[in-house]
Coordinates of C-alpha atoms and ligand atoms in Angstrom, one line a residue:
M1330 CA 87.3 156.9 82.8
R1331 CA 87.5 154.4 85.7
R1332 CA 89.7 154.1 88.7
L1333 CA 92.2 151.3 88.6
T1334 CA 92.2 149.0 91.6
R1335 CA 94.2 145.9 92.2
A1336 CA 91.0 143.9 92.3
G1337 CA 89.9 145.4 89.0
L1338 CA 93.1 144.6 87.4
A1339 CA 93.0 141.0 88.6
A1340 CA 89.4 140.6 87.3
G1341 CA 90.4 142.0 83.9
L1342 CA 93.2 139.5 83.7
A1343 CA 91.0 136.6 84.6
A1344 CA 88.5 137.6 81.9
T1345 CA 91.3 137.8 79.4
L1346 CA 92.7 134.3 80.2
A1347 CA 89.2 132.7 80.3
G1348 CA 88.5 134.3 76.9
A1349 CA 91.7 133.0 75.4
G1350 CA 90.6 129.4 75.0
A1351 CA 87.2 130.3 73.7
A1352 CA 88.7 132.8 71.3
A1353 CA 90.6 130.1 69.4
A1354 CA 87.3 128.9 68.0
E1355 CA 86.0 132.3 67.1
P1356 CA 86.1 133.4 63.4
A1357 CA 88.9 135.8 62.6
D1358 CA 88.4 139.5 61.7
L1359 CA 91.9 139.6 60.3
I1360 CA 94.6 137.1 59.4
L1361 CA 98.2 138.2 58.8
W1362 CA 100.7 136.0 57.0
G1363 CA 103.3 136.0 54.2
G1364 CA 106.3 137.3 56.2
P1365 CA 108.4 136.5 59.2
I1366 CA 106.4 136.8 62.4
W1367 CA 108.4 137.3 65.6
T1368 CA 106.3 136.5 68.7
G1369 CA 108.8 137.8 71.4
V1370 CA 108.1 134.5 73.2
D1371 CA 111.4 132.6 73.9
A1372 CA 109.9 129.2 73.7
H1373 CA 108.5 129.7 70.2
P1374 CA 109.9 132.9 68.7
K1375 CA 108.5 132.5 65.2
A1376 CA 105.2 131.8 63.6
Q1377 CA 103.7 131.7 60.1
A1378 CA 100.3 133.3 60.8
V1379 CA 98.4 135.4 63.3
A1380 CA 94.6 135.6 63.5
I1381 CA 92.8 138.5 65.3
S1382 CA 89.3 138.5 66.6
H1383 CA 87.6 141.4 68.4
G1384 CA 90.8 143.3 68.8
R1385 CA 92.7 140.4 70.4
I1386 CA 95.0 137.7 69.2
A1387 CA 92.9 134.6 68.6
Y1388 CA 95.5 132.3 67.1
V1389 CA 99.3 132.2 66.6
G1390 CA 100.9 129.4 64.6
T1391 CA 100.8 127.8 61.1
R1392 CA 99.0 129.1 58.0
A1393 CA 96.8 126.0 58.0
G1394 CA 95.8 126.7 61.6
A1395 CA 94.9 130.3 60.9
A1396 CA 93.0 129.4 57.7
R1397 CA 90.6 127.3 59.9
L1398 CA 89.4 130.6 61.5
R1399 CA 88.7 132.2 58.1
T1400 CA 85.1 133.1 57.2
A1401 CA 83.6 135.2 54.4
R1402 CA 84.1 138.4 56.4
T1403 CA 87.7 137.7 57.4
E1404 CA 90.3 140.2 56.0
L1405 CA 93.4 138.4 54.7
L1406 CA 96.5 140.6 54.9
D1407 CA 99.5 139.3 53.0
L1408 CA 102.7 140.8 54.6
H1409 CA 104.6 140.4 51.3
G1410 CA 107.7 139.7 53.2
A1411 CA 107.4 142.5 55.7
A1412 CA 108.3 141.4 59.3
L1413 CA 105.6 141.4 62.0
F1414 CA 106.4 142.1 65.7
P1415 CA 104.6 142.7 68.9
G1416 CA 103.7 146.4 68.9
F1417 CA 106.7 148.6 69.5
T1418 CA 106.2 150.9 72.5
D1419 CA 108.3 154.0 73.2
S1420 CA 108.9 153.8 76.9
H1421 CA 110.0 157.5 77.2
A1422 CA 108.4 160.0 74.9
H1423 CA 107.2 163.6 75.2
L1424 CA 104.1 163.6 73.1
D1425 CA 103.4 167.3 73.5
G1426 CA 107.0 168.0 72.4
I1427 CA 106.8 165.6 69.4
G1428 CA 103.7 167.4 68.2
E1429 CA 105.4 170.8 68.8
R1430 CA 108.3 169.7 66.7
E1431 CA 105.8 169.1 63.8
L1432 CA 104.2 172.5 64.3
T1433 CA 107.1 174.8 65.2
L1434 CA 110.6 175.8 64.0
N1435 CA 112.6 172.6 63.8
L1436 CA 116.4 173.3 64.2
E1437 CA 117.4 169.6 64.2
G1438 CA 120.4 169.0 62.0
A1439 CA 121.6 172.6 61.9
K1440 CA 125.4 172.2 61.4
S1441 CA 126.4 175.7 62.8
A1442 CA 125.2 178.6 64.8
A1443 CA 125.1 180.5 61.4
E1444 CA 122.8 177.8 59.9
A1445 CA 120.5 177.8 62.9
T1446 CA 120.3 181.6 62.8
E1447 CA 119.6 181.5 59.0
R1448 CA 116.7 179.0 59.5
L1449 CA 115.3 181.2 62.2
R1450 CA 115.5 184.2 59.9
A1451 CA 113.6 182.4 57.1
Y1452 CA 110.9 181.1 59.5
A1453 CA 110.3 184.4 61.3
A1454 CA 110.0 186.2 58.0
A1455 CA 106.9 184.2 57.2
L1456 CA 105.2 184.8 60.5
P1457 CA 102.6 187.6 61.2
P1458 CA 104.3 190.7 62.9
G1459 CA 104.9 190.3 66.6
E1460 CA 104.1 186.6 66.8
P1461 CA 106.6 184.8 69.0
V1462 CA 108.9 182.1 67.7
I1463 CA 109.1 178.7 69.5
G1464 CA 111.9 176.5 68.2
L1465 CA 113.4 173.2 69.1
G1466 CA 116.2 170.8 68.3
W1467 CA 119.4 172.8 68.1
I1468 CA 122.6 171.3 69.5
E1469 CA 126.0 173.0 69.4
T1470 CA 128.2 169.9 69.6
G1471 CA 130.2 169.8 66.4
W1472 CA 129.5 173.4 65.4
P1473 CA 132.5 175.3 64.0
E1474 CA 131.7 178.3 66.3
H1475 CA 132.3 176.1 69.4
R1476 CA 129.6 177.9 71.4
F1477 CA 126.0 178.0 72.4
L1478 CA 123.5 180.1 70.5
Q1479 CA 123.1 183.5 72.2
A1480 CA 120.6 186.4 72.3
S1481 CA 122.6 188.5 69.8
D1482 CA 122.2 185.7 67.1
L1483 CA 118.5 185.7 67.6
D1484 CA 118.1 189.5 67.8
A1485 CA 119.5 190.0 64.3
A1486 CA 117.5 187.1 62.8
A1487 CA 114.0 187.8 64.2
P1488 CA 113.6 191.5 65.2
G1489 CA 110.4 192.7 66.7
R1490 CA 109.2 189.5 68.3
R1491 CA 110.0 187.2 71.2
V1492 CA 112.1 184.1 70.5
F1493 CA 112.5 180.9 72.5
L1494 CA 114.7 178.2 71.1
E1495 CA 115.0 175.0 73.2
R1496 CA 118.3 173.1 73.0
A1497 CA 117.8 169.5 71.8
D1498 CA 118.2 168.0 75.2
G1499 CA 115.3 170.0 76.6
H1500 CA 117.5 171.2 79.5
A1501 CA 118.4 174.6 78.1
V1502 CA 116.7 177.4 76.3
V1503 CA 118.1 180.4 74.5
V1504 CA 116.0 183.6 74.2
N1505 CA 116.4 186.9 72.5
S1506 CA 117.0 190.4 74.1
A1507 CA 113.2 191.1 73.9
V1508 CA 112.6 188.2 76.3
L1509 CA 115.5 189.1 78.5
A1510 CA 114.1 192.6 78.9
A1511 CA 110.5 191.4 79.5
A1512 CA 111.8 188.9 82.1
K1513 CA 113.9 191.7 83.7
V1514 CA 117.0 189.4 83.8
D1515 CA 120.3 191.2 83.8
A1516 CA 123.8 191.0 85.3
T1517 CA 122.4 191.5 88.8
T1518 CA 120.1 188.4 88.5
H1519 CA 121.4 185.4 90.6
D1520 CA 121.4 181.8 89.4
P1521 CA 118.4 180.1 91.0
P1522 CA 118.9 176.8 93.0
G1523 CA 119.5 174.0 90.5
G1524 CA 119.8 176.3 87.6
H1525 CA 122.4 178.2 85.6
I1526 CA 122.4 181.5 83.7
E1527 CA 125.1 181.5 81.0
R1528 CA 127.0 184.9 81.2
D1529 CA 129.6 186.8 79.2
A1530 CA 133.0 188.0 80.5
Q1531 CA 131.2 191.0 82.1
G1532 CA 128.7 188.8 83.9
R1533 CA 125.8 189.8 81.6
P1534 CA 123.4 187.0 80.6
T1535 CA 124.1 185.7 77.1
G1536 CA 120.5 184.5 76.7
L1537 CA 121.0 180.8 77.6
F1538 CA 119.2 179.4 80.6
V1539 CA 120.0 175.9 81.9
D1540 CA 117.7 173.6 84.0
N1541 CA 115.9 175.5 86.8
A1542 CA 117.0 178.8 85.4
K1543 CA 114.7 178.2 82.4
G1544 CA 111.7 179.1 84.6
L1545 CA 112.9 182.8 84.6
V1546 CA 112.0 183.0 80.9
D1547 CA 109.7 180.0 80.2
R1548 CA 106.8 181.8 82.0
L1549 CA 106.8 184.3 79.2
R1550 CA 106.1 181.6 76.5
P1551 CA 102.7 181.7 74.8
A1552 CA 100.0 180.2 76.9
T1553 CA 99.4 176.5 76.4
D1554 CA 95.7 176.7 75.7
E1555 CA 93.6 173.6 74.9
T1556 CA 93.4 174.2 71.2
W1557 CA 97.2 174.3 70.9
L1558 CA 97.6 171.2 73.2
R1559 CA 95.1 169.3 71.1
R1560 CA 96.8 170.2 67.9
R1561 CA 100.1 169.1 69.3
L1562 CA 98.8 165.7 70.6
Q1563 CA 97.0 165.0 67.3
A1564 CA 100.2 165.7 65.4
A1565 CA 102.2 163.5 67.8
F1566 CA 99.7 160.6 67.5
K1567 CA 100.1 160.7 63.7
V1568 CA 103.9 160.7 63.8
E1569 CA 104.0 157.9 66.4
A1570 CA 101.7 155.6 64.4
R1571 CA 103.7 156.4 61.2
Y1572 CA 106.9 155.4 62.9
G1573 CA 105.3 152.1 64.0
W1574 CA 104.9 152.9 67.7
T1575 CA 101.6 151.3 68.9
G1576 CA 102.1 153.0 72.3
A1577 CA 104.1 155.5 74.2
H1578 CA 104.8 156.2 77.8
F1579 CA 104.2 159.9 78.0
M1580 CA 106.9 161.3 80.4
S1581 CA 106.1 164.6 82.0
T1582 CA 102.4 164.7 81.1
P1583 CA 100.7 168.0 82.1
W1584 CA 97.5 167.4 84.0
A1585 CA 95.6 169.3 81.3
A1586 CA 96.8 166.7 78.8
V1587 CA 95.5 163.8 80.9
A1588 CA 92.0 165.4 81.0
L1589 CA 92.1 166.3 77.3
M1590 CA 93.3 162.8 76.1
E1591 CA 90.6 161.1 78.2
R1592 CA 88.0 163.3 76.4
M1593 CA 89.7 162.7 73.0
D1594 CA 89.6 159.0 73.6
R1595 CA 85.8 159.1 74.1
E1596 CA 85.7 160.8 70.7
G1597 CA 87.8 158.0 69.2
A1598 CA 90.6 160.4 68.7
V1599 CA 93.4 158.6 70.5
P1600 CA 94.8 156.1 68.0
I1601 CA 97.8 154.8 70.0
R1602 CA 98.0 153.5 73.5
V1603 CA 99.2 156.1 76.0
Y1604 CA 100.6 155.6 79.4
D1605 CA 101.0 158.8 81.4
A1606 CA 103.7 159.8 83.9
V1607 CA 102.3 163.1 85.2
I1608 CA 104.8 165.8 85.9
A1609 CA 105.3 166.1 89.7
H1610 CA 104.2 169.7 90.1
D1611 CA 100.9 168.9 88.3
A1612 CA 100.2 165.6 90.0
G1613 CA 97.9 166.8 92.8
P1614 CA 94.7 165.2 91.4
L1615 CA 96.5 161.9 90.7
L1616 CA 97.9 161.7 94.2
K1617 CA 94.4 162.3 95.5
D1618 CA 92.5 159.9 93.4
G1619 CA 95.1 157.2 92.4
P1620 CA 95.6 155.5 89.0
R1621 CA 93.0 155.9 86.3
Q1622 CA 92.2 154.4 82.9
T1623 CA 89.7 155.0 80.1
A1624 CA 87.1 152.4 79.4
D1625 CA 88.8 151.0 76.3
G1626 CA 92.3 151.0 78.0
R1627 CA 93.8 153.5 75.5
V1628 CA 94.8 156.1 78.1
T1629 CA 96.2 154.9 81.4
T1630 CA 97.5 157.3 84.0
R1631 CA 99.4 155.6 86.8
A1632 CA 102.8 157.3 87.2
I1633 CA 104.5 160.5 88.4
K1634 CA 107.5 161.9 86.8
A1635 CA 110.2 163.6 88.9
F1636 CA 113.6 165.0 88.1
A1637 CA 116.8 164.3 90.1
D1638 CA 119.4 166.0 87.9
G1639 CA 120.0 167.6 84.4
A1640 CA 121.8 166.2 81.4
L1641 CA 125.5 165.5 80.4
G1642 CA 125.5 167.8 77.4
S1643 CA 124.9 170.9 79.5
R1644 CA 126.9 169.4 82.4
G1645 CA 123.8 169.4 84.5
A1646 CA 123.9 165.6 85.2
A1647 CA 124.9 165.1 88.9
L1648 CA 128.2 163.2 89.1
L1649 CA 130.0 161.7 92.2
A1650 CA 133.3 163.2 91.0
P1651 CA 133.9 166.4 88.9
Y1652 CA 133.4 166.5 85.2
S1653 CA 136.6 165.4 83.4
D1654 CA 136.3 168.6 81.2
A1655 CA 135.1 170.9 83.9
P1656 CA 137.0 170.1 87.2
G1657 CA 135.1 172.7 89.1
S1658 CA 131.7 171.1 88.5
T1659 CA 129.9 167.9 89.6
G1660 CA 126.6 169.0 88.0
L1661 CA 123.2 169.8 89.6
L1662 CA 120.7 168.0 91.8
V1663 CA 117.6 169.9 90.6
T1664 CA 115.2 168.7 93.3
P1665 CA 116.1 168.8 97.0
P1666 CA 116.3 165.1 98.3
D1667 CA 113.8 165.8 101.1
Q1668 CA 111.3 167.1 98.5
L1669 CA 111.7 163.9 96.4
A1670 CA 111.3 161.8 99.6
A1671 CA 108.0 163.5 100.4
L1672 CA 106.7 163.0 96.9
Y1673 CA 107.8 159.3 96.9
A1674 CA 106.0 158.7 100.2
K1675 CA 102.8 160.3 98.8
A1676 CA 103.0 158.3 95.5
R1677 CA 103.5 155.0 97.4
A1678 CA 100.5 155.7 99.6
A1679 CA 98.4 156.5 96.5
G1680 CA 99.5 153.3 94.7
L1681 CA 101.3 155.2 92.0
Q1682 CA 104.4 154.3 90.0
V1683 CA 107.3 156.8 90.2
A1684 CA 109.6 157.5 87.3
T1685 CA 112.6 159.7 88.1
H1686 CA 114.9 161.3 85.6
A1687 CA 118.5 160.5 86.8
I1688 CA 121.4 160.6 84.5
G1689 CA 124.7 161.0 86.4
D1690 CA 126.1 158.4 88.8
R1691 CA 125.4 160.6 91.8
A1692 CA 121.8 161.2 90.8
V1693 CA 121.1 157.5 90.1
R1694 CA 122.6 156.6 93.5
E1695 CA 120.5 159.2 95.3
V1696 CA 117.3 158.0 93.7
L1697 CA 118.0 154.3 94.5
D1698 CA 118.7 155.4 98.1
L1699 CA 115.4 157.4 98.2
Y1700 CA 113.4 154.6 96.6
A1701 CA 114.8 152.1 99.2
A1702 CA 114.0 154.6 102.0
A1703 CA 110.4 154.9 100.7
G1704 CA 110.0 151.2 101.0
A1705 CA 109.6 150.7 97.3
G1706 CA 110.1 147.1 96.1
P1707 CA 109.6 144.9 93.1
A1708 CA 105.8 145.1 93.3
D1709 CA 105.9 148.9 92.9
R1710 CA 108.0 148.7 89.7
W1711 CA 109.5 152.2 90.2
R1712 CA 111.6 153.5 87.4
I1713 CA 114.7 155.4 86.8
E1714 CA 114.6 157.3 83.5
H1715 CA 117.8 157.5 81.4
A1716 CA 120.3 155.8 84.0
Q1717 CA 123.1 156.9 81.7
N1718 CA 125.9 156.5 84.3
V1719 CA 125.5 153.8 86.9
T1720 CA 128.4 152.7 89.0
W1721 CA 129.2 149.0 89.2
E1722 CA 128.2 148.9 92.9
D1723 CA 124.8 150.4 92.1
Q1724 CA 123.9 148.2 89.1
P1725 CA 122.8 145.1 91.1
R1726 CA 120.5 147.4 93.2
F1727 CA 118.1 147.8 90.3
A1728 CA 117.1 144.1 90.4
K1729 CA 117.2 144.0 94.2
L1730 CA 114.8 146.9 94.6
G1731 CA 112.8 145.9 91.5
V1732 CA 113.7 149.3 89.9
I1733 CA 113.2 149.4 86.1
A1734 CA 115.9 151.0 84.0
S1735 CA 114.1 153.1 81.3
M1736 CA 116.9 153.7 78.7
Q1737 CA 117.1 155.4 75.3
P1738 CA 119.7 153.7 73.1
S1739 CA 119.9 156.6 70.7
H1740 CA 121.3 158.8 73.4
A1741 CA 124.3 156.6 73.5
I1742 CA 125.0 157.1 69.8
S1743 CA 124.2 160.8 69.8
D1744 CA 126.4 161.4 72.9
L1745 CA 129.4 159.3 71.8
H1746 CA 131.0 162.4 70.3
F1747 CA 131.1 164.5 73.5
V1748 CA 130.6 162.2 76.5
P1749 CA 134.1 160.7 76.6
A1750 CA 135.4 164.2 77.3
R1751 CA 132.7 164.8 80.0
L1752 CA 133.2 161.5 81.9
G1753 CA 136.7 160.3 81.2
S1754 CA 137.7 156.7 80.6
A1755 CA 137.0 155.2 84.0
R1756 CA 133.4 156.3 84.1
L1757 CA 132.9 155.4 80.5
T1758 CA 133.1 151.7 81.5
Y1759 CA 129.7 152.1 83.1
A1760 CA 128.1 154.6 80.8
Y1761 CA 124.8 153.6 79.0
P1762 CA 125.2 150.2 80.6
W1763 CA 122.1 148.5 79.3
K1764 CA 123.7 145.1 78.8
S1765 CA 125.3 144.9 82.2
L1766 CA 122.1 146.1 83.9
R1767 CA 120.2 143.3 82.1
D1768 CA 122.9 140.8 83.0
R1769 CA 122.5 141.9 86.7
G1770 CA 118.8 141.1 86.6
A1771 CA 117.3 144.5 85.9
V1772 CA 114.3 145.0 83.6
V1773 CA 115.5 147.4 80.9
A1774 CA 112.7 149.2 79.0
G1775 CA 113.6 151.0 75.8
G1776 CA 112.5 154.4 74.5
S1777 CA 113.6 157.3 72.4
D1778 CA 113.1 160.5 74.6
A1779 CA 111.6 162.1 71.4
P1780 CA 111.7 165.0 70.6
V1781 CA 115.2 165.0 72.2
E1782 CA 115.9 162.3 69.7
R1783 CA 114.1 161.5 66.4
G1784 CA 111.9 158.9 68.0
D1785 CA 112.2 156.3 65.2
P1786 CA 112.0 152.7 66.5
A1787 CA 114.4 151.5 63.8
I1788 CA 117.1 153.9 65.0
E1789 CA 116.6 152.9 68.7
F1790 CA 116.8 149.2 67.8
Y1791 CA 120.0 149.8 65.8
A1792 CA 121.6 151.8 68.6
A1793 CA 120.9 149.1 71.1
V1794 CA 122.5 146.4 69.0
A1795 CA 125.2 148.3 67.2
R1796 CA 126.3 151.1 69.7
K1797 CA 127.6 153.0 66.6
D1798 CA 126.4 156.3 65.2
L1799 CA 124.3 156.4 62.0
K1800 CA 127.4 156.6 59.9
G1801 CA 128.7 153.3 61.5
F1802 CA 131.3 155.1 63.7
S1803 CA 132.0 154.2 67.3
N1804 CA 134.9 155.3 69.5
A1805 CA 137.4 152.7 70.4
D1806 CA 136.4 153.1 74.1
W1807 CA 132.7 153.2 73.5
H1808 CA 132.3 149.8 75.3
R1809 CA 130.7 147.8 72.6
E1810 CA 130.5 144.9 75.0
Q1811 CA 127.3 146.7 76.2
R1812 CA 125.6 145.8 72.8
L1813 CA 122.5 143.7 73.1
S1814 CA 121.5 140.8 70.9
R1815 CA 118.6 141.4 68.6
A1816 CA 116.3 139.2 70.7
E1817 CA 117.2 141.2 73.8
A1818 CA 116.8 144.5 72.0
L1819 CA 113.3 143.5 70.8
K1820 CA 112.3 143.0 74.4
L1821 CA 113.3 146.5 75.3
F1822 CA 110.5 148.0 73.2
T1823 CA 107.9 145.2 73.6
S1824 CA 107.7 143.0 76.7
A1825 CA 109.8 145.2 78.9
A1826 CA 107.9 148.3 77.8
A1827 CA 104.7 146.4 78.7
Y1828 CA 106.1 145.4 82.1
A1829 CA 107.2 148.9 82.8
R1830 CA 103.5 150.0 82.6
F1831 CA 102.0 146.9 84.4
A1832 CA 100.5 145.5 81.2
E1833 CA 102.6 142.4 80.5
T1834 CA 99.5 140.2 80.6
E1835 CA 97.8 142.4 77.9
L1836 CA 100.6 143.6 75.7
G1837 CA 104.2 143.0 74.7
T1838 CA 104.2 139.6 72.9
I1839 CA 102.2 137.9 70.2
E1840 CA 100.2 135.4 72.3
V1841 CA 96.6 134.2 72.2
G1842 CA 94.4 136.4 74.4
K1843 CA 96.6 139.5 74.3
R1844 CA 95.5 142.8 72.6
A1845 CA 96.4 142.9 68.9
D1846 CA 98.9 145.7 69.0
L1847 CA 101.3 144.8 66.3
T1848 CA 104.0 146.5 64.1
A1849 CA 105.2 145.4 60.7
F1850 CA 108.5 146.7 59.2
D1851 CA 109.5 146.6 55.6
R1852 CA 112.6 144.6 56.5
D1853 CA 113.3 142.0 59.2
L1854 CA 115.0 143.6 62.1
M1855 CA 116.1 140.2 63.4
T1856 CA 118.1 139.2 60.3
V1857 CA 119.1 142.2 58.0
P1858 CA 122.7 143.4 58.1
E1859 CA 123.3 145.8 61.0
A1860 CA 123.9 148.8 58.7
E1861 CA 120.5 148.3 57.2
L1862 CA 118.6 148.5 60.5
P1863 CA 118.2 152.3 60.7
K1864 CA 116.6 152.2 57.2
A1865 CA 113.8 150.0 58.3
K1866 CA 110.4 151.7 57.9
A1867 CA 107.1 150.7 59.5
V1868 CA 104.5 149.6 56.9
L1869 CA 101.6 148.7 59.3
T1870 CA 100.7 149.7 62.8
L1871 CA 97.8 147.9 64.4
V1872 CA 96.3 148.9 67.8
D1873 CA 93.5 146.7 69.1
G1874 CA 93.5 145.0 65.7
Q1875 CA 92.8 148.2 63.8
A1876 CA 95.2 149.8 61.4
V1877 CA 96.3 153.2 62.7
F1878 CA 98.9 153.5 60.0
R1879 CA 99.3 151.7 56.7
A1880 CA 102.1 152.7 54.4
P1881 CA 100.9 153.8 50.9
G1882 CA 100.6 150.8 48.7
F1883 CA 100.8 148.3 51.5
Ligands
LIG788 ZN1 112.7 162.9 78.6

């Protein structure tokens, strides 16, 4: 691990550029050809062949040009029609949660409270007596019961153990009566600031805890010891590589995970490129010592993650005017503004990037105001995560302040079934406004927010260009003028993702001298019919020129 300084970064860049010319004459370790190669460079978007030497791109151009770098030890990889792209990077992923999804009860796709409960029953029946259940992924929108899960559902399905089931948006958790009793939460317990306890008609907690209220029960979850954290990260790295992600921006990294990943990297156990935004309450060491990066550049820690509000689904997103379907509520600001301001000042002094979760138009405005007050400008590249509702007045401020909009296209297609009711038609004109933010000069980086969403680059790409759900449906008022072209969508997950982590000289396009992080899909995302996009599958994921995933038979 070394500290990152501006001088160090500049020296690294100079070495890269000096090496680029010389590298052209170096023999290739690997040559890829035989399929469309999309470079991500506007001036010359397509190539026939790429040659890789010592983990970096040594040549981009014609087959004949690449063939000149071939020696006896060069591996030739025929793409057989698969399409090659700069490595796809998920600009907003929760790696610990992705791993947990692989290793815990997964309630994604449950079509009713009854089905979720039945899945819990089957899962709990196979566990040793008394072992707690951690579940993820349930979402009640579209359920015939028209309600959240509650403690009584869980009590019947998993008696004799503690149960914690996270709602898919990560902003609410439902627990069973055993947890309620252990947490000593009852009708007399008040809602904490920035949180909400769901209650029945008699005022008794139903078992659902929203935003800051989750803390009342989360402290009873099984300890996150290192073995469990390592298992989750290993599972996540595997899933990410299989999907075709060469890198991920880990949002809300616990400090223990930074230390662990740095150690794992020394063991050669970090296959993808990780960029950490450390969760604010755990960021003491980072604020003290500043940015850090492992020797091989696999694990970089340079950002702090903060939260301004909740999410639209649970009506926790902070809005300027009341929710259209809950006139008494404008949502929640989950961190007091003076606390955010103090954090931002410290982050700026330590040379750190800030990434703040802000979904509602009020939260986005507040964060832009606070970034401006902290003196943050384009050189700081501070980020707003999600930016799902941004007023027309606030949209040009992203470019002016140099604030990056880190957006997750799949949210827009998951949310299109309930957000019109939450926001009403006027606010929908500026909901999920990735095209208008780009048109106003903002850098828009793309991610998935997995495990909130599936975390499949093909789905994210499709959502950005189609703005329709996976069945091809879109509301008449879902503002499809906010669609991106395919060339624009590609940038979200490649060059903009690289810029959002200060690595555009090293990553994000297929150009000589850059690191050979590349993704190949079984079909060409730039040309296949729109409906085919979500079916695309990664067949090859290369990081530093090494295959970290290769589809069977490829
Ligand atoms: Zn997130």
